[in-house]
Coordinates of C-alpha atoms and ligand atoms in Angstrom, one line a residue:
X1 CA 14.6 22.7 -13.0
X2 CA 11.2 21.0 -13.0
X3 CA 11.8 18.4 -15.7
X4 CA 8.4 17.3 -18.0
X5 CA 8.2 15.1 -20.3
X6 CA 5.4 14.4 -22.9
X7 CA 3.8 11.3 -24.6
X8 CA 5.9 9.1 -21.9
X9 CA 5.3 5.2 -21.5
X10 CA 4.2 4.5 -17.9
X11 CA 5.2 0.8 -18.0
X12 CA 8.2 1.1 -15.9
X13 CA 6.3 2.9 -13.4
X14 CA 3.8 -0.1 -12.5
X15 CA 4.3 -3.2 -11.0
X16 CA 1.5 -4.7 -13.0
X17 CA 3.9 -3.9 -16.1
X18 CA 1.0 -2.7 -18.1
X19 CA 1.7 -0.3 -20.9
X20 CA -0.1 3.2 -21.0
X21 CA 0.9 6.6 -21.8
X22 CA 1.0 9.8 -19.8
X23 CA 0.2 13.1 -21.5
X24 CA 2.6 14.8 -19.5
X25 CA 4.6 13.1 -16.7
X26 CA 6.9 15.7 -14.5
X27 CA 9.9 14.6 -12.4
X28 CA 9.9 16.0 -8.8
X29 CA 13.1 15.4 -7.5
X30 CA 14.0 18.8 -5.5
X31 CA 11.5 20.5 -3.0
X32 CA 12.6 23.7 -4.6
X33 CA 10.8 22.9 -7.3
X34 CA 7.5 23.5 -5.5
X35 CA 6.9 26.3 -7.3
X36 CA 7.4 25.3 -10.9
X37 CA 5.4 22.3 -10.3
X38 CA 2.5 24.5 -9.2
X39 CA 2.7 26.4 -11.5
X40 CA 3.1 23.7 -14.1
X41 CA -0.4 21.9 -13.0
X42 CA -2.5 25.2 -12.7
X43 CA -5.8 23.7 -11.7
X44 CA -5.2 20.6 -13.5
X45 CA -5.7 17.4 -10.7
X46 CA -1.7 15.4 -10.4
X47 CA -1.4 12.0 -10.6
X48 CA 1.2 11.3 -7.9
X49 CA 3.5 8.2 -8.4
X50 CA 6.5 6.5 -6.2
X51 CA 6.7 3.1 -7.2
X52 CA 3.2 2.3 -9.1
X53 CA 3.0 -0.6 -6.9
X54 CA -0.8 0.0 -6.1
X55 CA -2.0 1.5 -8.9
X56 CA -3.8 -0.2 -12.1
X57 CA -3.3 1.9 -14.8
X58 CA -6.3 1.0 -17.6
X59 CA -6.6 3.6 -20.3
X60 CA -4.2 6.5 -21.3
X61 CA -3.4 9.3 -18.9
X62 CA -4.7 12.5 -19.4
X63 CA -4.1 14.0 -16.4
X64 CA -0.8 15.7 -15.3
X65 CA 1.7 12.8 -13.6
X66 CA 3.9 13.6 -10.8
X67 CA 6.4 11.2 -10.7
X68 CA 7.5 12.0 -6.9
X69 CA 12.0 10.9 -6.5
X70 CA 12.3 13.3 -3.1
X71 CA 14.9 11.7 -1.2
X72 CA 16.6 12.1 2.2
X73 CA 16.5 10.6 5.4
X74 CA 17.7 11.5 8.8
X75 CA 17.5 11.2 12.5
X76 CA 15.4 14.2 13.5
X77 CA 15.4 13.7 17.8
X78 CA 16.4 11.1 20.5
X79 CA 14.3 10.7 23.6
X80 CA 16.7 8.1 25.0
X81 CA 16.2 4.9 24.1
X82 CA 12.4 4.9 24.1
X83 CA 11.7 7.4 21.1
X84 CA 13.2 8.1 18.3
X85 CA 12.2 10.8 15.5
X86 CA 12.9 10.0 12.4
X87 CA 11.7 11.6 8.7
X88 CA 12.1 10.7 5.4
X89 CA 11.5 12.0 1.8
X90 CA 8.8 10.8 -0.2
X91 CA 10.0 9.2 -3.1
X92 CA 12.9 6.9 -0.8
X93 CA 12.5 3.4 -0.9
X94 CA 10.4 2.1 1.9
X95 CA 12.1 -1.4 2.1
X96 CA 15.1 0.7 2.1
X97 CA 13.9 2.9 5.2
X98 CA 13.0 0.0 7.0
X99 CA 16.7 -1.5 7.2
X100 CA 18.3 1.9 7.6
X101 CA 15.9 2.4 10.9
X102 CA 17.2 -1.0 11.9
X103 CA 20.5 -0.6 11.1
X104 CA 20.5 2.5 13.1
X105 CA 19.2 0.4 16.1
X106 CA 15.5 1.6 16.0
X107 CA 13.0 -0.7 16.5
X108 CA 9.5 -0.1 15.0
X109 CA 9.1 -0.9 11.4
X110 CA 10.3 -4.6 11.4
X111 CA 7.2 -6.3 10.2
X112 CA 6.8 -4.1 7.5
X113 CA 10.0 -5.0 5.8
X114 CA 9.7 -5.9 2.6
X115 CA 6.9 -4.1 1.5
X116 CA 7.0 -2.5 -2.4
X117 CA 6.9 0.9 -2.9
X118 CA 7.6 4.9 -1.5
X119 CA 7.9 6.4 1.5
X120 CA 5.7 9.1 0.4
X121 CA 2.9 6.3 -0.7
X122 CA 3.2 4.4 2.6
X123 CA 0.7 6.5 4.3
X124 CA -1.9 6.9 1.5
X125 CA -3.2 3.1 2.1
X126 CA -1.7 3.0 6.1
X127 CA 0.2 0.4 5.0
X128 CA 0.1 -3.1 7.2
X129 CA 1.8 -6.2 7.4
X130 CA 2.3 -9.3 10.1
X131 CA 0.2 -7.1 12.5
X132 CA 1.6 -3.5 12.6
X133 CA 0.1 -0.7 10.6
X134 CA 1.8 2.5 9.8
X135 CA -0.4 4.8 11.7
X136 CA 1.4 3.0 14.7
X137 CA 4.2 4.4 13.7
X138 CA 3.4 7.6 12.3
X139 CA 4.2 11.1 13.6
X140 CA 3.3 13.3 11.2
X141 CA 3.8 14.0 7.4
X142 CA 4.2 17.1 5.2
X143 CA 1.7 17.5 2.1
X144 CA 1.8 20.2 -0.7
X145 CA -1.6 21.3 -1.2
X146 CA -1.6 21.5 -4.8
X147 CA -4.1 24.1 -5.0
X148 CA -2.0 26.8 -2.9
X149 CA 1.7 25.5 -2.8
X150 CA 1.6 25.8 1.1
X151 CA 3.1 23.1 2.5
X152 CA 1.1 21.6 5.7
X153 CA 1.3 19.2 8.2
X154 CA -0.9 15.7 9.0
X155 CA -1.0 14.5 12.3
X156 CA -2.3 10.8 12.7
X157 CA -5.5 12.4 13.4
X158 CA -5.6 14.5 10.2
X159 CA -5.0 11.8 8.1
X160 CA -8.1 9.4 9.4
X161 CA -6.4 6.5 9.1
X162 CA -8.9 2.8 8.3
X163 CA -7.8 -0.4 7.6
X164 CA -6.2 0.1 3.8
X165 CA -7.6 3.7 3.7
X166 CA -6.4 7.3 5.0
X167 CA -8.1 10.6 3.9
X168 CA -5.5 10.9 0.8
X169 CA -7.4 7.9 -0.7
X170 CA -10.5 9.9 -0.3
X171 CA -11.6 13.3 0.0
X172 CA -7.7 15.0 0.3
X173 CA -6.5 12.2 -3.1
X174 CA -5.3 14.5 -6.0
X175 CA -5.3 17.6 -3.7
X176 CA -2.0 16.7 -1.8
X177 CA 1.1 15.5 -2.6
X178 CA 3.1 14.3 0.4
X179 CA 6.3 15.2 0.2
X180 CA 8.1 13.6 3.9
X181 CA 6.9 11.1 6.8
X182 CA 8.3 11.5 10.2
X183 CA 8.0 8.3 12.5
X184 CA 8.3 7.6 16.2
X185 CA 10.6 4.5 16.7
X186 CA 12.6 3.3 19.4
X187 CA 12.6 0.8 22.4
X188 CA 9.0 1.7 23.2
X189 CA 7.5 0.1 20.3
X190 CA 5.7 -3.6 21.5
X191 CA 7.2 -6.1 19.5
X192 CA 4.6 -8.0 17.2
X193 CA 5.0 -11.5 16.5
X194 CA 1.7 -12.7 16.6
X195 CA 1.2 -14.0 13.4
X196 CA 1.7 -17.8 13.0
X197 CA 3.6 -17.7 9.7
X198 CA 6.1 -15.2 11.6
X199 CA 6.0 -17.4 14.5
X200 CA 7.1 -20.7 12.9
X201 CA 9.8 -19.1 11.0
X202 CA 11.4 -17.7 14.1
X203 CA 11.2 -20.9 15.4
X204 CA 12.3 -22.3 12.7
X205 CA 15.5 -20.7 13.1
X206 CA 15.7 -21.4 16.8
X207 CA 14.1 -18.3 18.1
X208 CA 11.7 -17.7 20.9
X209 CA 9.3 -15.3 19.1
X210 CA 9.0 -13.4 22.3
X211 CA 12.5 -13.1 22.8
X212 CA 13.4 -12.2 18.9
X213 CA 14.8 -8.9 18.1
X214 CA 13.4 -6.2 16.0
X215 CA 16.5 -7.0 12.9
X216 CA 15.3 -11.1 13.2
X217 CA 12.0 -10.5 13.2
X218 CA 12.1 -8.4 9.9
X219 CA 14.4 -11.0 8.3
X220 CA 11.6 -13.5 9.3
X221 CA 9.3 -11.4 7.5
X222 CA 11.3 -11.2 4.8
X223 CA 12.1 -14.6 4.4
X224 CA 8.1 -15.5 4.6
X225 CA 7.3 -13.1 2.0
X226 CA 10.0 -14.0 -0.4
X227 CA 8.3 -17.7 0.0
X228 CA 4.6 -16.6 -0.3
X229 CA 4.3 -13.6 -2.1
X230 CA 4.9 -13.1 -6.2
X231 CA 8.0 -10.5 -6.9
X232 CA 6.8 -8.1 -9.3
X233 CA 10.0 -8.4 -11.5
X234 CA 9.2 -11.7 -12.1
X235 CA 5.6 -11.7 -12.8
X236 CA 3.4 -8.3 -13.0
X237 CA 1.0 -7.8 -9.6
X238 CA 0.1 -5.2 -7.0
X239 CA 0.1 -7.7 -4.2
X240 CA -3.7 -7.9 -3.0
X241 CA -6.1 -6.9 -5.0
X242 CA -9.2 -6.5 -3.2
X243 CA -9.7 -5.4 0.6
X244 CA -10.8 -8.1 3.0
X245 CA -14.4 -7.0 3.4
X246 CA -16.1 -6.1 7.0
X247 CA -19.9 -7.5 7.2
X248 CA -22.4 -6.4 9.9
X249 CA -23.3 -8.9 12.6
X250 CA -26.4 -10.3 10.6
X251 CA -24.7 -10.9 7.3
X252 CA -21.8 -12.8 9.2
X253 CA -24.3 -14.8 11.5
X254 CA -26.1 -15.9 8.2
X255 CA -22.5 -16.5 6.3
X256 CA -22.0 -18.3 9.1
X257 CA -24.7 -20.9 9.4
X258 CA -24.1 -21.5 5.6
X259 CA -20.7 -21.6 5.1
X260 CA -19.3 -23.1 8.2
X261 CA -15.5 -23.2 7.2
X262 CA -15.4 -19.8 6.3
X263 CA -12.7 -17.4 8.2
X264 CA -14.2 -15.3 10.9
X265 CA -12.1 -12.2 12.2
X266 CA -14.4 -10.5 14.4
X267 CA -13.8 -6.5 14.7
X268 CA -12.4 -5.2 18.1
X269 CA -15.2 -2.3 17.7
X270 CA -18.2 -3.4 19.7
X271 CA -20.4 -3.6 16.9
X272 CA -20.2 -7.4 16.1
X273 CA -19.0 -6.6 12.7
X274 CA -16.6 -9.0 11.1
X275 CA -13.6 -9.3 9.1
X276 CA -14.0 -12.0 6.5
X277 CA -11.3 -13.6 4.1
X278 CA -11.4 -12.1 0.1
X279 CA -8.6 -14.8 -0.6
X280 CA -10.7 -17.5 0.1
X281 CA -14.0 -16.0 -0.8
X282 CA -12.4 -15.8 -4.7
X283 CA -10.8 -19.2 -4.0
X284 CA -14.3 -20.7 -2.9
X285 CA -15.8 -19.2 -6.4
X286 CA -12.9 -20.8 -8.5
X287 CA -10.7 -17.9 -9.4
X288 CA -7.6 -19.2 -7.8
X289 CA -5.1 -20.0 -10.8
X290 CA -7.7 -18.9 -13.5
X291 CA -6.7 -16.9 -16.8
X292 CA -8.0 -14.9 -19.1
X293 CA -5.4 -13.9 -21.8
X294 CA -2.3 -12.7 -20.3
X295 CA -4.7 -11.4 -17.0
X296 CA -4.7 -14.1 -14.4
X297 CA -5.0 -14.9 -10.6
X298 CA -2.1 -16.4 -9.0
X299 CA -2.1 -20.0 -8.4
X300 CA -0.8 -20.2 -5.0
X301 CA -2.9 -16.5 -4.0
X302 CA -7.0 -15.7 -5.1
X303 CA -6.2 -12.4 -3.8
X304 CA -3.4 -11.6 -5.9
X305 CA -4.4 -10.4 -10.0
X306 CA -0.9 -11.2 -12.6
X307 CA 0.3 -10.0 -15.4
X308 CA 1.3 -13.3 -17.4
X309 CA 3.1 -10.7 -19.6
X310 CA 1.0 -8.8 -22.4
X311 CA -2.3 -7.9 -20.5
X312 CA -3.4 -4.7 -20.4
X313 CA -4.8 -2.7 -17.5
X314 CA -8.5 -2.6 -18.8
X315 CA -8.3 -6.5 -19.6
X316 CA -7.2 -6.9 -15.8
X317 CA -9.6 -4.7 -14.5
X318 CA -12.5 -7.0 -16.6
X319 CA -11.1 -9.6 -14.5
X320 CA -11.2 -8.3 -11.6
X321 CA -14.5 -7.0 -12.2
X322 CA -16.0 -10.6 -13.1
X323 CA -14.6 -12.1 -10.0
X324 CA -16.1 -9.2 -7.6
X325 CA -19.5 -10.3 -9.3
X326 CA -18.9 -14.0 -8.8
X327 CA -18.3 -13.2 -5.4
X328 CA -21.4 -10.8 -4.8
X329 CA -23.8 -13.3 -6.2
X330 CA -22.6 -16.2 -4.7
X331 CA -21.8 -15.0 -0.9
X332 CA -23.4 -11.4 -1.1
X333 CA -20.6 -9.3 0.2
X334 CA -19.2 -6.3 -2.0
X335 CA -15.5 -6.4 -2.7
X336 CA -13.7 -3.2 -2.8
X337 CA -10.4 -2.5 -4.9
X338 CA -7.2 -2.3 -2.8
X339 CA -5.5 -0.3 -5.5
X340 CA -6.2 3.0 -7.2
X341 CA -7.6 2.1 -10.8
X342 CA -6.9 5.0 -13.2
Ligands
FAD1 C1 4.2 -7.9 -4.1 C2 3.5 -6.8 -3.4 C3 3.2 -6.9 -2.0 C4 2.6 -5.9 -1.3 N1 2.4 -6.1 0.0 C5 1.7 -5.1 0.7 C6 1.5 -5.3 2.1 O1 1.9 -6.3 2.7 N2 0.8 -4.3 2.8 C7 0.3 -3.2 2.2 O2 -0.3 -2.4 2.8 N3 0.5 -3.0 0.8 C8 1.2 -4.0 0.1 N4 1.4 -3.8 -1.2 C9 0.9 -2.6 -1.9 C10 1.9 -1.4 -2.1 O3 3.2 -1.9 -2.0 C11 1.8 -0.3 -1.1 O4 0.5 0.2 -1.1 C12 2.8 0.8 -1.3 O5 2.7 1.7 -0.2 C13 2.6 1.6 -2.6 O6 3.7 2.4 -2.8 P1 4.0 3.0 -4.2 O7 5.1 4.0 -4.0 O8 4.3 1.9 -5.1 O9 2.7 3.8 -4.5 P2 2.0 4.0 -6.0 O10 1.5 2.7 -6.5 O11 2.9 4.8 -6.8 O12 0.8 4.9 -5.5 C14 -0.3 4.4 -4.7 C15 -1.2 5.5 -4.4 O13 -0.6 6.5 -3.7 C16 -0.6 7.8 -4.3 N5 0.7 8.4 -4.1 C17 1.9 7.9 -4.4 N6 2.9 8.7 -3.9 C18 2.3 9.8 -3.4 C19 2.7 11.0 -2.7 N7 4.0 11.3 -2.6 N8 1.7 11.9 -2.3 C20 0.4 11.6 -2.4 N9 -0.1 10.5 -3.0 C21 0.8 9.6 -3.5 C22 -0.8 7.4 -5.8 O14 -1.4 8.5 -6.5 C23 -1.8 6.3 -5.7 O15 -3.1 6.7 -5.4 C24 2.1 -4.8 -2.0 C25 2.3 -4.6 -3.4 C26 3.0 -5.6 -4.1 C27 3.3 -5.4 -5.5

């Protein structure tokens, strides 16, 4: 039975530990439930939530939350060594499906160890980490379309995957609620060790990067995260806050010829667009360590908004607000929110 409950407290659902009430909150734990949960929304627009790990919560929610606990995982096909199908429920733990893949001996999702939140989530912001993103990976996914109750299926294609982005943060968000991901791993994925901070730790431990397998190169991951990025339980984030932002070839020349330190990525597109840094735009503006309240910004990461403890989501979101204007007036480039605000 679809279990509902009313007037609930969303702060254990949110990384950012902010406190904020759902109207109605349902628990989606069994597929067979499909129908009740249609049912339950009519033509109301869900809330989904795994782990509230990207999500800034600011005012009281009025709309019907869907607190997605789907689990299962298994091995669906085996190509050999090369490929391997596998598919997992929604509300697993990702972190969790990463070391069961590797335990199993599948290569594939080593550089995104680590990372907070669901399975079901994963592909609504194509997760990425250390130089893999999850469209790599991806097969396919099934969504409820919360309009029909048919279930239907996403290829990579379907699901127009960007950098941070997917068509379930756009024009498909609110309509469908994924429900399992299937992934191709295996022996044919290229190992990435690219990064320098994932070099120098395999190296570290007396690895040759090239030469490291999939397991060592997620516990390097691991072991660089643990060092460099604030653990929710201990202090209240949702990892980056803002996008890095991707200027046109004019506005980067000119940043350019002003701001001569500044972090260049240029974009494998042919357009001459490029990827610049957000961290150290905010850090270059002063945010870096600043609070307001109990809303800060993290003293070792500009990119990453705390909770000190008692801040609410609106007082964050005035923050974060502030510092995207700071940041427009001073450099001219637009930042965009990496979670969803609510
Ligand atoms: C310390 C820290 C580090 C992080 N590092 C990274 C990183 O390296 N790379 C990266 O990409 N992200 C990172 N993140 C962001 C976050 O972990 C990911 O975006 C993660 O996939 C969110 O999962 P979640 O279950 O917590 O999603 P939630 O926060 O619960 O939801 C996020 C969005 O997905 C929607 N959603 C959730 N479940 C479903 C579903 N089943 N169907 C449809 N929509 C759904 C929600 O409505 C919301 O819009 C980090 C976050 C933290 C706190």
């Amino acid at each position: 039975m679809l279990k509902i409950l009313r007037q609930a407290s969303l702060r254990a659902f949110n990384t950012f530990g902010v406190e904020a009430e759902a109207h109605e909150l349902a628990i989606f734990d069994d597929i067979e439930q499909r129908a009740a949960l249609i049912d339950w929304l009519g033509d109301r627009r869900a809330l989904p939530i795994g782990g509230g790990s990207n999500l800034l919560l600011t005012r009281p929610v009025a709309q019907p939350v869907v607190l997605v606990r789907l689990s299962g995982r298994r091995i669906l096909s085996r190509d050999g060594d090369a490929t391997t199908i596998i598919e997992a429920a929604a509300g697993e733990s990702w972190d969790d499906l990463v070391s069961w893949s590797l335990s199993a001996g599948l290569d594939g999702l080593e550089n995104l160890a680590l990372i907070p939140g669901t399975v079901g989530a994963a592909p609504v912001q194509n997760i990425g980490a250390y130089g893999v993103e999850l469209h790599e990976r991806l097969e396919s996914l099934d969504a409820i379309d919360l309009r029909t109750g048919r279930i239907e299926r996403f290829d990579s294609a379907r699901c127009e995957f960007g950098y941070r982005d997917s068509v379930f943060k756009r024009d498909a968000s609110s309509r469908y609620l994924i429900v399992s991901v299937r992934f191709r791993l295996g022996g044919s994925c290229h190992r990435q060790v690219g990064y320098a901070d994932l070099r120098a730790c395999l190296e570290s431990a007396g690895k040759a990067p090239e030469r490291a397998s999939a397991a060592e190169v997620a516990e390097a991951v691991r072991s660089v995260r643990r060092r460099k990025l604030p653990d929710p339980a201990a202090i209240g984030n949702a990892g980056s806050f803002f996008k890095n932002p991707v200027v046109g070839a004019d506005q980067a020349a000119m940043l350019a010829t002003r701001h001569p330190d500044m972090p260049r990525y240029p974009q494998a597109d042919g357009t001459g667009a490029v990827k610049l840094s957000a961290g150290w735009l905010i850090e270059r503006c002063g945010w870096k360590g600043q609070r307001e309240g109990d809303a800060g910004v993290h003293q070792a990461h500009a990119l990453v908004l705390v909770n000190h403890g008692g801040a609410s989501g609106s007082q964050l979101l005035a923050l974060a607000q502030r510092i995207r204007a700071d940041v427009l007036s001073r450099f001219g480039v637009l930042l965009e929110a990496e979670p969803r605000i609510v």
